[in-house]
Coordinates of C-alpha atoms in Angstrom, one line a residue:
X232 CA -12.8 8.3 -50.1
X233 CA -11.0 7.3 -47.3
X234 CA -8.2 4.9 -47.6
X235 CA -9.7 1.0 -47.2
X236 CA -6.6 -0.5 -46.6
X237 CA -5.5 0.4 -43.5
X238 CA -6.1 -0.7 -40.1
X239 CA -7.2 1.7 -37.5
X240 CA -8.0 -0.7 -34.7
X241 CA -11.5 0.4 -34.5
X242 CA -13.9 -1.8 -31.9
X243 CA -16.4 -4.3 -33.2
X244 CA -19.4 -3.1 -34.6
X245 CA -17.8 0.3 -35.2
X246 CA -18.5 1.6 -38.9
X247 CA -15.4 3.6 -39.9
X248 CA -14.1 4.5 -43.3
X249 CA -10.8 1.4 -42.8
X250 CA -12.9 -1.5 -41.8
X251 CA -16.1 -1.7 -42.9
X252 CA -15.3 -3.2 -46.6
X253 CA -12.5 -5.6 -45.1
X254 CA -15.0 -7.0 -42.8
X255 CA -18.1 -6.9 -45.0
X256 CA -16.4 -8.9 -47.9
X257 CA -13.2 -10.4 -47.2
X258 CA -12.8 -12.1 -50.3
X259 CA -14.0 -9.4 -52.4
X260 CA -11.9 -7.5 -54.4
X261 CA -11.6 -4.0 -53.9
X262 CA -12.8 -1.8 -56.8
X263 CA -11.8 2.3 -57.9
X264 CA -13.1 4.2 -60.3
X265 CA -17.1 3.9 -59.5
X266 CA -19.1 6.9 -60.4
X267 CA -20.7 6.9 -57.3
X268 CA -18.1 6.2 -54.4
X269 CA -20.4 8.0 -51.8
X270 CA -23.3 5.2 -52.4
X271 CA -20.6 2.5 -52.5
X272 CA -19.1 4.0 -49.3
X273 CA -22.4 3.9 -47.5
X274 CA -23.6 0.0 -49.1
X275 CA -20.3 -1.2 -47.6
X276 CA -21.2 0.4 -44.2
X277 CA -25.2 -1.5 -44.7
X278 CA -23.3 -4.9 -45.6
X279 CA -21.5 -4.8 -42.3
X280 CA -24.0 -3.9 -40.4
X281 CA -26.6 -7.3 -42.0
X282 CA -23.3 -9.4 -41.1
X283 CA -23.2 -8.0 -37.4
X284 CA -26.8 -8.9 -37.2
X285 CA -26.0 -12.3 -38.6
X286 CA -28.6 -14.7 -40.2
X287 CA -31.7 -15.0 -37.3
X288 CA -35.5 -15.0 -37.2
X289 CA -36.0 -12.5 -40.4
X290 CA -33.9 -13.6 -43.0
X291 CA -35.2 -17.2 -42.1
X292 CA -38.6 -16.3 -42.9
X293 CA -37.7 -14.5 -46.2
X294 CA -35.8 -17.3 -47.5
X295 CA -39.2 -18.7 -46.9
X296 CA -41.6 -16.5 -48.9
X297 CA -38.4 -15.7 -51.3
X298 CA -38.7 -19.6 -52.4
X299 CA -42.4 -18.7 -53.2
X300 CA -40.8 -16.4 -55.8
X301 CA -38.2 -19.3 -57.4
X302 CA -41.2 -22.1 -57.9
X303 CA -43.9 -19.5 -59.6
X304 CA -40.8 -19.1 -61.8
X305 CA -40.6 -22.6 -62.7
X306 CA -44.5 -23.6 -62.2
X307 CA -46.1 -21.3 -64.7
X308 CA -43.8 -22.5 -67.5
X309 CA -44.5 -25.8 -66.7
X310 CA -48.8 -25.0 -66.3
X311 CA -48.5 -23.6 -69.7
X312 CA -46.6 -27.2 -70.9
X313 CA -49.3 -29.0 -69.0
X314 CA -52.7 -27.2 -70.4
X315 CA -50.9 -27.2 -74.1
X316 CA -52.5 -30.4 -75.3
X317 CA -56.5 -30.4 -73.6
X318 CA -56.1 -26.4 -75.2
X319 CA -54.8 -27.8 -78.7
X320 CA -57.5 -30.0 -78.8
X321 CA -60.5 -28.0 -77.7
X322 CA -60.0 -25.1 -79.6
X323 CA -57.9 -26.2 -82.4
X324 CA -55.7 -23.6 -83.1
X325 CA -54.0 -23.0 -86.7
X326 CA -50.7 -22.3 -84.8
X327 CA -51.0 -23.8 -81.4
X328 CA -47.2 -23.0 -80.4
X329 CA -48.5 -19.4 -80.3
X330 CA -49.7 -20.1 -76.5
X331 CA -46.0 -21.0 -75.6
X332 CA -45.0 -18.1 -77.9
X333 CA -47.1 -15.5 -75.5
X334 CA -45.7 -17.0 -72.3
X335 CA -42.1 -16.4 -73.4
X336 CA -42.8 -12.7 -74.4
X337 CA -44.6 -11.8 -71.1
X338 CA -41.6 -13.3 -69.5
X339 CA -39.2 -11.4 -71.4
X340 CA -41.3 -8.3 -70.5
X341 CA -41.8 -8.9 -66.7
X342 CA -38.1 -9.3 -66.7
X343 CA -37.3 -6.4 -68.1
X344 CA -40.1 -4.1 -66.5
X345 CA -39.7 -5.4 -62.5
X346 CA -36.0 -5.9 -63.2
X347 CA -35.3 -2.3 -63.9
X348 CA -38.7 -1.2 -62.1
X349 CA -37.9 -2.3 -58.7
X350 CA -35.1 0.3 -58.6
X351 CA -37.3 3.3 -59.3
X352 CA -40.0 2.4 -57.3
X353 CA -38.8 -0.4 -54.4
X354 CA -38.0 -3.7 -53.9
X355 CA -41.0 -4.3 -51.7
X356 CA -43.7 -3.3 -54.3
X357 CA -42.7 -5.2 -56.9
X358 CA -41.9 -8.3 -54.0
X359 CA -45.6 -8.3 -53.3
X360 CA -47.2 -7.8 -57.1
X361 CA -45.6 -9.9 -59.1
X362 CA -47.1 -13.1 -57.5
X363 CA -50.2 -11.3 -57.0
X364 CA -50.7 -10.4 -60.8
X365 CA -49.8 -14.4 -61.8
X366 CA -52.3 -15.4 -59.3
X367 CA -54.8 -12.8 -60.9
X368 CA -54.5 -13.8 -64.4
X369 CA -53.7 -17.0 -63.9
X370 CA -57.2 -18.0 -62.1
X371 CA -59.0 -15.7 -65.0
X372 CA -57.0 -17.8 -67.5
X373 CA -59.8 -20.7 -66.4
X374 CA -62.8 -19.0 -67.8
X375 CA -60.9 -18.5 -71.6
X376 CA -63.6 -18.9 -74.3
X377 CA -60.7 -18.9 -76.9
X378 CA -57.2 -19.8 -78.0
X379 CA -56.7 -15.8 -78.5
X380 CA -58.3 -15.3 -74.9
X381 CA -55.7 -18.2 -73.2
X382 CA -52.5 -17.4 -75.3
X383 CA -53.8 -13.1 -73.9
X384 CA -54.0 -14.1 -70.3
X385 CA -50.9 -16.4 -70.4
X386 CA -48.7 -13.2 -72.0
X387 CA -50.6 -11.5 -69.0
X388 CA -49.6 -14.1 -66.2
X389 CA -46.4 -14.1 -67.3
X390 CA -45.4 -10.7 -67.1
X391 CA -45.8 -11.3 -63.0
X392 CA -43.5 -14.8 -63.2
X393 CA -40.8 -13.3 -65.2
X394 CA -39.9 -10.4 -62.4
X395 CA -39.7 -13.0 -59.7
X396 CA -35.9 -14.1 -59.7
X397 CA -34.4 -10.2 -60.5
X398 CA -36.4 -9.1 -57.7
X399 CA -36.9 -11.5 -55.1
X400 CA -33.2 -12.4 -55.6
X401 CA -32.4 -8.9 -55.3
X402 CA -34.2 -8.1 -51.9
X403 CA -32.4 -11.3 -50.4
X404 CA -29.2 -10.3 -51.2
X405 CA -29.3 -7.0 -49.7
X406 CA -30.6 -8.7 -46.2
X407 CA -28.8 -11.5 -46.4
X408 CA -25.1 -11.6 -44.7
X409 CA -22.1 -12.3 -46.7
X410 CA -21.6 -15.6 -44.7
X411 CA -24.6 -17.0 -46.0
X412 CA -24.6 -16.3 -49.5
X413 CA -24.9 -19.6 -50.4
X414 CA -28.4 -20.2 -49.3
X415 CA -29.0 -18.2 -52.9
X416 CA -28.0 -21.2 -54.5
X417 CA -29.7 -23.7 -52.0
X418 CA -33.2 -21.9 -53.2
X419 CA -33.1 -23.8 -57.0
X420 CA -34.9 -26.9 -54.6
X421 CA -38.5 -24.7 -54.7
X422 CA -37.5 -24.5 -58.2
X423 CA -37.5 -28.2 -59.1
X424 CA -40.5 -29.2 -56.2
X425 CA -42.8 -26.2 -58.6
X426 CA -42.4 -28.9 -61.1
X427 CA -43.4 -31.8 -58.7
X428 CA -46.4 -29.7 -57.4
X429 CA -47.7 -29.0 -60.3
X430 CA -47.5 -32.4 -62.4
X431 CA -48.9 -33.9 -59.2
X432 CA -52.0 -31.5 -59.2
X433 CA -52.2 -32.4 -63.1
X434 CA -52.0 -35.5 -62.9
X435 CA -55.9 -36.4 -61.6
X436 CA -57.8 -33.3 -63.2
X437 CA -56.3 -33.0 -66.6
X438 CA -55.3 -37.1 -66.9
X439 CA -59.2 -37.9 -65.9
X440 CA -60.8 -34.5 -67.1
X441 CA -60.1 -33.5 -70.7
X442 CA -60.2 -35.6 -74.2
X443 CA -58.3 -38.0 -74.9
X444 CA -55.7 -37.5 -77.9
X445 CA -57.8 -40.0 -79.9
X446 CA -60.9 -38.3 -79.9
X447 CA -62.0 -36.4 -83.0
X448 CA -64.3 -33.9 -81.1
X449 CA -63.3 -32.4 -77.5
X450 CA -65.8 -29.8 -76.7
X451 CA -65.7 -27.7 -73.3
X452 CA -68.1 -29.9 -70.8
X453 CA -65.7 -32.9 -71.5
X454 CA -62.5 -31.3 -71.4
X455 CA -62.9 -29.0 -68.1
X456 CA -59.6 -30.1 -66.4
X457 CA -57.3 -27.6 -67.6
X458 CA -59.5 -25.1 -66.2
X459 CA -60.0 -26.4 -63.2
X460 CA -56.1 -27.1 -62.9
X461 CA -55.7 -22.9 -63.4
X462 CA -58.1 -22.1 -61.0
X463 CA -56.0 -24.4 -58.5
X464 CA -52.5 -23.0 -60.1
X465 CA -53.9 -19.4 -59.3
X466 CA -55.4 -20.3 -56.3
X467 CA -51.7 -21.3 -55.2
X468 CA -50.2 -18.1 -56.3
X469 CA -53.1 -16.1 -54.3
X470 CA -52.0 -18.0 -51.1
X471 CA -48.5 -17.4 -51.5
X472 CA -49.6 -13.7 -52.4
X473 CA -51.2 -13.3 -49.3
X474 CA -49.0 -14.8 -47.3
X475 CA -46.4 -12.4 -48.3
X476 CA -48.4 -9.8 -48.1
X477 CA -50.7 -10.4 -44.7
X478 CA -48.5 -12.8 -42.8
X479 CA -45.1 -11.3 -43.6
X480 CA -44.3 -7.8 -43.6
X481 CA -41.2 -7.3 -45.9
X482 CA -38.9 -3.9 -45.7
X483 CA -37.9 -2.2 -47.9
X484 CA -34.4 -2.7 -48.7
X485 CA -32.2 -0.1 -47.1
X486 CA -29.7 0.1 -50.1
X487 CA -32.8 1.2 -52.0
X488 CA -33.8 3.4 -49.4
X489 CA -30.0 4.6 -48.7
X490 CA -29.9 5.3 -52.8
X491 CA -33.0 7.4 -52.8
X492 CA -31.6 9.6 -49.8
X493 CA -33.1 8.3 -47.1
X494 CA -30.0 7.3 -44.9
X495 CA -32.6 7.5 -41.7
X496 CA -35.3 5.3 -42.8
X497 CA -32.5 3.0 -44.0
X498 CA -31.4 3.0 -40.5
X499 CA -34.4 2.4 -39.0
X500 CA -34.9 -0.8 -41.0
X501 CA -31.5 -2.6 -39.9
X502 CA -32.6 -1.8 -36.3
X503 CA -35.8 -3.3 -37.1
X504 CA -34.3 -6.4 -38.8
X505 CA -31.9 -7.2 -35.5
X506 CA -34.6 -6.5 -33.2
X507 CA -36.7 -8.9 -35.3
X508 CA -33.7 -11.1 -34.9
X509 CA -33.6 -10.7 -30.9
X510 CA -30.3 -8.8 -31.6
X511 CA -29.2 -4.6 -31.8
X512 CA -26.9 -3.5 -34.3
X513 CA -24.6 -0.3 -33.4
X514 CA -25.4 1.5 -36.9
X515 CA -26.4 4.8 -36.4
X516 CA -27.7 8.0 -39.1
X517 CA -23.9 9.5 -38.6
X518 CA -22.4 6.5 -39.8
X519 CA -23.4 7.0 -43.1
X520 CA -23.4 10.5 -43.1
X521 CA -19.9 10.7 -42.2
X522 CA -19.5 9.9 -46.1
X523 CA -21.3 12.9 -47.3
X524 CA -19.3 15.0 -49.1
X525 CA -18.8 18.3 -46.8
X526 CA -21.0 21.6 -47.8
X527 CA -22.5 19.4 -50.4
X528 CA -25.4 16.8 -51.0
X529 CA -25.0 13.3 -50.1
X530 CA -25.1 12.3 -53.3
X531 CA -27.3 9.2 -53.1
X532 CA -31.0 11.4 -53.7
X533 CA -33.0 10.3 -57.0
X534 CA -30.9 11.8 -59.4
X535 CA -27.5 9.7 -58.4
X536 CA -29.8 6.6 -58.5
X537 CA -30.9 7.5 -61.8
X538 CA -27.3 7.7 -62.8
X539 CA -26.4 4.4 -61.6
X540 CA -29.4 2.6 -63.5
X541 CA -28.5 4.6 -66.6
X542 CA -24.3 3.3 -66.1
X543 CA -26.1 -0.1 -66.0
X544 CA -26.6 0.6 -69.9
X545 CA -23.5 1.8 -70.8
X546 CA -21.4 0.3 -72.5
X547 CA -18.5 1.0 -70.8
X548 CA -19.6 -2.3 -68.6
X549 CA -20.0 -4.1 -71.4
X550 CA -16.6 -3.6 -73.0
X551 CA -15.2 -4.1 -69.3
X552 CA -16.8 -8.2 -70.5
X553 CA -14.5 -7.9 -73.7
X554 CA -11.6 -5.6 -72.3
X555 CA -8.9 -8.9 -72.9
X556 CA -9.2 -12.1 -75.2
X557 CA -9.6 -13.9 -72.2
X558 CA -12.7 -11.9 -70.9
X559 CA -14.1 -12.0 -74.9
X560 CA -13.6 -15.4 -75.1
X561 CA -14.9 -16.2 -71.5
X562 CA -18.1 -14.1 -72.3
X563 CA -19.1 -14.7 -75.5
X564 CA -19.1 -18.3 -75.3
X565 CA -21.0 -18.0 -71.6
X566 CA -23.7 -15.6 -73.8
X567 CA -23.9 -18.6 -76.4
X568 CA -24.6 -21.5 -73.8
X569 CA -27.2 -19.7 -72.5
X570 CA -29.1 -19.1 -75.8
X571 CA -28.5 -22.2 -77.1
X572 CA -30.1 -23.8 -73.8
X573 CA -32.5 -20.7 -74.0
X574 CA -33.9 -21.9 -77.2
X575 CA -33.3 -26.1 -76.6
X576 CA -34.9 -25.9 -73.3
X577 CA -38.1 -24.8 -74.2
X578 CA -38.5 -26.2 -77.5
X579 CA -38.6 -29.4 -76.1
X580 CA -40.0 -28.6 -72.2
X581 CA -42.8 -26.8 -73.6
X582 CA -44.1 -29.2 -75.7
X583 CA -43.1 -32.8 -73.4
X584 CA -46.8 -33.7 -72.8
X585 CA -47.9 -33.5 -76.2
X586 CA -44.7 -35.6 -77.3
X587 CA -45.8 -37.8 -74.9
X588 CA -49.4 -38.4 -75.8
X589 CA -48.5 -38.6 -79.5
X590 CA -45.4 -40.7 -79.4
X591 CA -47.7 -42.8 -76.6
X592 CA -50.6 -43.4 -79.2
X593 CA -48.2 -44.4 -81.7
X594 CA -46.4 -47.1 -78.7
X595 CA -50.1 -47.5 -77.9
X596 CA -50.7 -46.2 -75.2
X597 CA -51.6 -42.4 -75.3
X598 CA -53.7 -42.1 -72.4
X599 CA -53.9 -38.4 -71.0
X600 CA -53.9 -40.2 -67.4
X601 CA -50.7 -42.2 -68.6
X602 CA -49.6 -39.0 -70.4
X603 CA -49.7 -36.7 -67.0
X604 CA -48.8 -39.7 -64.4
X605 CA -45.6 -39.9 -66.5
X606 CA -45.0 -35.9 -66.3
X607 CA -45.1 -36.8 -62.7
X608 CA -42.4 -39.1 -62.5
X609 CA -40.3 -37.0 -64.9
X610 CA -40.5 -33.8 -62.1
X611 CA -39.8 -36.1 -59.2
X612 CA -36.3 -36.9 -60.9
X613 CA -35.2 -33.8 -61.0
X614 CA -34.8 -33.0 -57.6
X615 CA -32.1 -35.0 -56.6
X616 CA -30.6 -33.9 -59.9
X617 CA -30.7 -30.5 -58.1
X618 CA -29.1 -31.8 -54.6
X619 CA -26.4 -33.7 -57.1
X620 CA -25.5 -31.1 -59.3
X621 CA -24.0 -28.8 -56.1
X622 CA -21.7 -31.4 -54.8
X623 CA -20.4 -32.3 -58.7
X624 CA -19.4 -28.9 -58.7
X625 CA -16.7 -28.9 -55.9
X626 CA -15.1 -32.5 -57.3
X627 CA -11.1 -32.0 -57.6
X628 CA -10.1 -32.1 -61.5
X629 CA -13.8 -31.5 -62.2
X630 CA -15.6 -28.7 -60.9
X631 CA -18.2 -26.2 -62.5
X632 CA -16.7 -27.3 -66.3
X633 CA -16.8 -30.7 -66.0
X634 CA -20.4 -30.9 -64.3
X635 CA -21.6 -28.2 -66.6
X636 CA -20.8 -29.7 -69.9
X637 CA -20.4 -33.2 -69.2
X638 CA -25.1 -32.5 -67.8
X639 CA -25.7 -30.0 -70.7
X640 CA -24.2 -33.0 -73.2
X641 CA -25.9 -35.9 -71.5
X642 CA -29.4 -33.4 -71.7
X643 CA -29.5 -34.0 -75.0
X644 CA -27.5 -37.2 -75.8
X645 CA -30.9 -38.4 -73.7
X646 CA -33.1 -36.4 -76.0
X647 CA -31.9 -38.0 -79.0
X648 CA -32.2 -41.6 -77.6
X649 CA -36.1 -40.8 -76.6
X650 CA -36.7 -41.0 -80.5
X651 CA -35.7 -44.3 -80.4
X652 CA -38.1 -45.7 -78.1
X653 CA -40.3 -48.5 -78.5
X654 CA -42.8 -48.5 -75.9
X655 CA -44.5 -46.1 -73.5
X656 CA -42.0 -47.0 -70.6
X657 CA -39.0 -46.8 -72.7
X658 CA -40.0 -43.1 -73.2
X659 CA -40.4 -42.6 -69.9
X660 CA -37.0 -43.9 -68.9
X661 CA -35.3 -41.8 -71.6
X662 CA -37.2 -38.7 -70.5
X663 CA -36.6 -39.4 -66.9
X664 CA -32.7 -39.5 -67.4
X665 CA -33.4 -36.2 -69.2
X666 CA -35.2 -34.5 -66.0
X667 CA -32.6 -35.7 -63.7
X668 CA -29.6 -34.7 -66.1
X669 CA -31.0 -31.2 -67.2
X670 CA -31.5 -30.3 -63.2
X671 CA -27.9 -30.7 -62.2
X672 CA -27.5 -28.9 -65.7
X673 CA -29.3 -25.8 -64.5
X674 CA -28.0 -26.2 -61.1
X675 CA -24.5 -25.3 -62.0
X676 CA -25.3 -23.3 -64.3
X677 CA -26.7 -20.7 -62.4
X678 CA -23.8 -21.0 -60.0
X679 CA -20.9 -20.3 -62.5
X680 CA -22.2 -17.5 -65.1
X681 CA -22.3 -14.9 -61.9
X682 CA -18.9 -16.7 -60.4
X683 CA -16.6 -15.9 -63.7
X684 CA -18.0 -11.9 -64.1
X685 CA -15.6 -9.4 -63.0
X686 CA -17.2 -8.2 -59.6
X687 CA -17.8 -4.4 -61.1
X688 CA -19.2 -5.7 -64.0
X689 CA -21.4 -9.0 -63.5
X690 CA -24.6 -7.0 -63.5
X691 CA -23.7 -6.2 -66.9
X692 CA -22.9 -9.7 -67.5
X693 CA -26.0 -11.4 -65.5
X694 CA -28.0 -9.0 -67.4
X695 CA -26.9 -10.2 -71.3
X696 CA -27.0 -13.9 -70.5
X697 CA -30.7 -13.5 -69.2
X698 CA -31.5 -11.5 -72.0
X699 CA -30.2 -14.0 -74.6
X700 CA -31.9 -16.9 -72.9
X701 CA -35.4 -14.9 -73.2
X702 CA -34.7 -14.0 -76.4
X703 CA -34.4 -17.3 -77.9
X704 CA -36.7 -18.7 -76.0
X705 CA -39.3 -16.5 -77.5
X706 CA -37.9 -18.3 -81.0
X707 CA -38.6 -21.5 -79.4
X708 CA -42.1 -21.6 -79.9
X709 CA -41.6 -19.8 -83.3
X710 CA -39.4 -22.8 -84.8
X711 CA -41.5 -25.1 -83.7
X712 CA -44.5 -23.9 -86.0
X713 CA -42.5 -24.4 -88.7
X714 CA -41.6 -28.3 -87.7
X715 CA -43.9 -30.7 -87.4
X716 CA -45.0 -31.4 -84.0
X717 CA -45.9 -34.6 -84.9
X718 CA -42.6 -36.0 -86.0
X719 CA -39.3 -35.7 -83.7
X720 CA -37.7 -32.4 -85.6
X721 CA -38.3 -30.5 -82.1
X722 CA -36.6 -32.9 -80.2
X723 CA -33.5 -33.7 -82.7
X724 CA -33.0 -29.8 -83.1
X725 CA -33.7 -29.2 -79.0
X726 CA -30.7 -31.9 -78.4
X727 CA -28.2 -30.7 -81.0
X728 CA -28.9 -27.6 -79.2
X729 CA -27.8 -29.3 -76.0
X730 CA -25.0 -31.0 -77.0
X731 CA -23.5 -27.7 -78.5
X732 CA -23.6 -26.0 -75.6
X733 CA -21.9 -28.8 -73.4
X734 CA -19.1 -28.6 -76.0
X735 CA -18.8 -24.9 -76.0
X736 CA -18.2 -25.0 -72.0
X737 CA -15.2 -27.2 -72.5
X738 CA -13.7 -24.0 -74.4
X739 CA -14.4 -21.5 -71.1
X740 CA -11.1 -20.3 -70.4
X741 CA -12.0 -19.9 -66.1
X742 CA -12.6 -22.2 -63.8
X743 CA -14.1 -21.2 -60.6
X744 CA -14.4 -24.1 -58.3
X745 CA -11.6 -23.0 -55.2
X746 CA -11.3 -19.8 -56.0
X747 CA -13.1 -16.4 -55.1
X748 CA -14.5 -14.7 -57.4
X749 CA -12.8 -11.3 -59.6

């Protein structure tokens, strides 16, 4: 390849071999020894031709329908919380955590699937399906005449919510410009409003429309709310399905389309994108050919892209994590705080409501209206928690450390004080202080695991913190068959969990706030 590092005093817009990585990422460091320097020649050239467009009329939109993609993440979790205790109690289940059990497996198995999928066959197929299948099964969910039939569906649902965020975060990236990256982070607001949404829709149709906790017998006619709160969860998703797919026409990424060999189509969509965006970018098909190696192929057809997803599995990447005691420390204990918030999170999350009715009944007041108004309130705190959490982040002596662990501890010091409630409101209080704190938790979370990865190898390291988050999330719901739901165990073991975790991060070697990243 042509040397990066020197300038040749080419004219704006102009993609030559000396200015296009210098100008595409100027805080990036620069990187030798790929397998593949012809496609990483030619992505540079695509980034600076997205930041000569600039942010306009296209990337606006899909930061839109992209959001649609961050709440189903977080909604269809929460549905599944929601419908956990009118399902327990209509079809009484021998082990009713296997519902929450299903959900984590089809997410684990949507991730994997679109996650690796969406580089075989596109970024815009899998943009439009996954919401569409969640809508699908979601909506046929409502007619379940079983606890085998619901826990089926919910695996089914599932696998659509679980390729959202590799995905939809994907496709933004590779249209977004460098200088407005950030808007990545700003996205986790649809994330915490899914909650609001759905605890809101709750609220009326399973607080008014299913048995009560104290009822010995809860048959079908009397306990219809769940099912009419899937059919409006589904009915969401549809809209938001369709409105991707008839009001908003999405490209195909041109990195995908560069990787596959298909430097014209490629191209064509930039100059699409700037003419969406009232703008013309100077990008033309030599520009990337130019980097073709001479008398041979260009070396980005199927077979190279192949290559690259299979050096995405070798281990050489993964060593890269371990390559100093620094890195090994920095990334095993990164790996840890995500399980152990993989496995706390949705141990208690998943099973909120039903700690609410019962703990209510036993405070006296277990309403399922009281029960789901409550869940309300709970989501609504979040979302400043979100706003908070990225301005925590950038305090002097505190940064991404101090806000991480000092959230991840308070999560579940504030989990152990709900057991020591003595009325209904007192609960609410506790678990309203947990909502708020675990959002500013998650908030920074997701901003510092990518921020501390070596640049060449935090796919690799993205990829084995979100794999050992699924994975003990799928032992959540596991664990929790073997305590009793009906005393505090879940809640005691979810805020150890917690409180572990926020210890751990005081042990990360890095600190990223003020500096760019490796």
């Amino acid at each position: 390849m042509a040397d990066l590092k020197n300038d040749d005093g080419a004219k704006p817009g102009e993609y030559t071999h000396s200015n296009v990585e210098l100008e595409a990422a100027p805080t990036a460091v620069l990187e030798e020894g790929s397998l593949d320097p012809v496609y990483e020649a030619k992505a540079r050239v695509l980034n600076k031709a997205i930041q000569d467009i600039g942010m306009g009329r296209y990337q606006w939109q899909l930061f839109i329908v992209i959001g649609f993609g961050w709440a189903q993440d977080n909604l269809w979790p929460i549905v599944t919380s929601l419908i956990f205790t009118p399902v327990k109690n209509e079809f009484h289940p021998t082990r009713a955590p296997f519902l929450t059990l299903s959900q984590n497996i089809g997410l684990l198995v949507g991730a994997v699937f679109w996650g690796f999928g969406c580089d075989i066959f596109g970024r815009r197929w899998a943009f439009n399906l996954t919401i569409g299948i969640t809508a699908v099964f979601g909506m046929i969910a409502a007619g379940s005449p079983n606890f085998a039939a619901i826990g089926v569906f919910a695996a089914l649902w599932s696998v659509g919510v679980g390729g959202n965020l590799p995905v939809d975060s994907a496709i933004f990236l590779e249209f977004l410009p460098g200088s407005h990256q950030f808007l990545l982070t700003i996205l986790s607001i649809d994330w915490a409003f899914a909650q609001v949404v759905a605890t809101l829709i709750a609220w009326p149709l399973l607080g008014n429309l299913t048995c009560q906790e104290t009822q010995t017998t809860c048959t079908k006619s009397e306990n219809m709310g769940w099912r009419y709160f899937m059919i409006c969860m589904g009915g969401i998703a549809l809209i938001m399905f369709l409105v991707r797919f008839v009001a908003f026409t999405v490209f195909e990424s041109p990195k995908f389309l560069m990787g596959k060999g298909k430097d014209a189509e490629a191209v064509r969509v930039v100059h699409e994108v700037a003419r969406r965006n009232g703008k013309t970018s100077s990008l033309t098909l030599e520009d990337l050919e130019v980097f073709n190696p001479e008398g041979g192929p260009q070396g980005t057809e199927a077979a190279a892209a192949i290559k690259r997803n299979l050096e995405k599995l070798n281990f050489t990447h993964v060593k890269a994590l371990f390559a100093t005691k620094k890195l090994a420390v920095s990334t095993s204990l990164i790996t840890t705080v995500w399980a152990f918030i993989g496995l706390g999170f949705p141990l208690y999350n998943a099973f909120l409501p039903y700690i609410q009715a019962t703990r209510g009944a036993e405070l006296g007041d277990g309403s399922t209206y009281i029960t789901y108004r409550n869940s309300l309130i709970i989501a609504v705190l979040g979302v400043p928690g979100c706003i908070l959490g990225g301005w925590l982040v950038e305090l002097p002596n505190f940064g991404r450390k101090g806000a991480l662990s000092l959230s991840t501890v308070l999560t579940g010091v504030f989990l152990f004080a709900s057991t020591t409630a003595l009325s209904s409101n007192a609960l609410l209080g506790w678990n309203c202080a947990y909502s708020f704190v675990s959002n500013i938790m998650y908030a920074v979370l997701y901003a510092y695991t990518p921020e501390i990865f070596p640049t060449k190898d935090r796919g690799t390291g993205n990829a084995i913190t979100a794999s050992a988050n699924r994975i003990f999330g799928i032992m959540a719901p596991i664990i929790a068959m073997f305590a009793n739901l009906e005393t505090s165990a879940p809640v005691y073991v979810s805020g150890a969990l917690f409180i572990a975790a926020g210890l751990l991060v005081l042990a990360m070697p890095f600190e990223s706030r003020g500096k760019a990243s490796l």
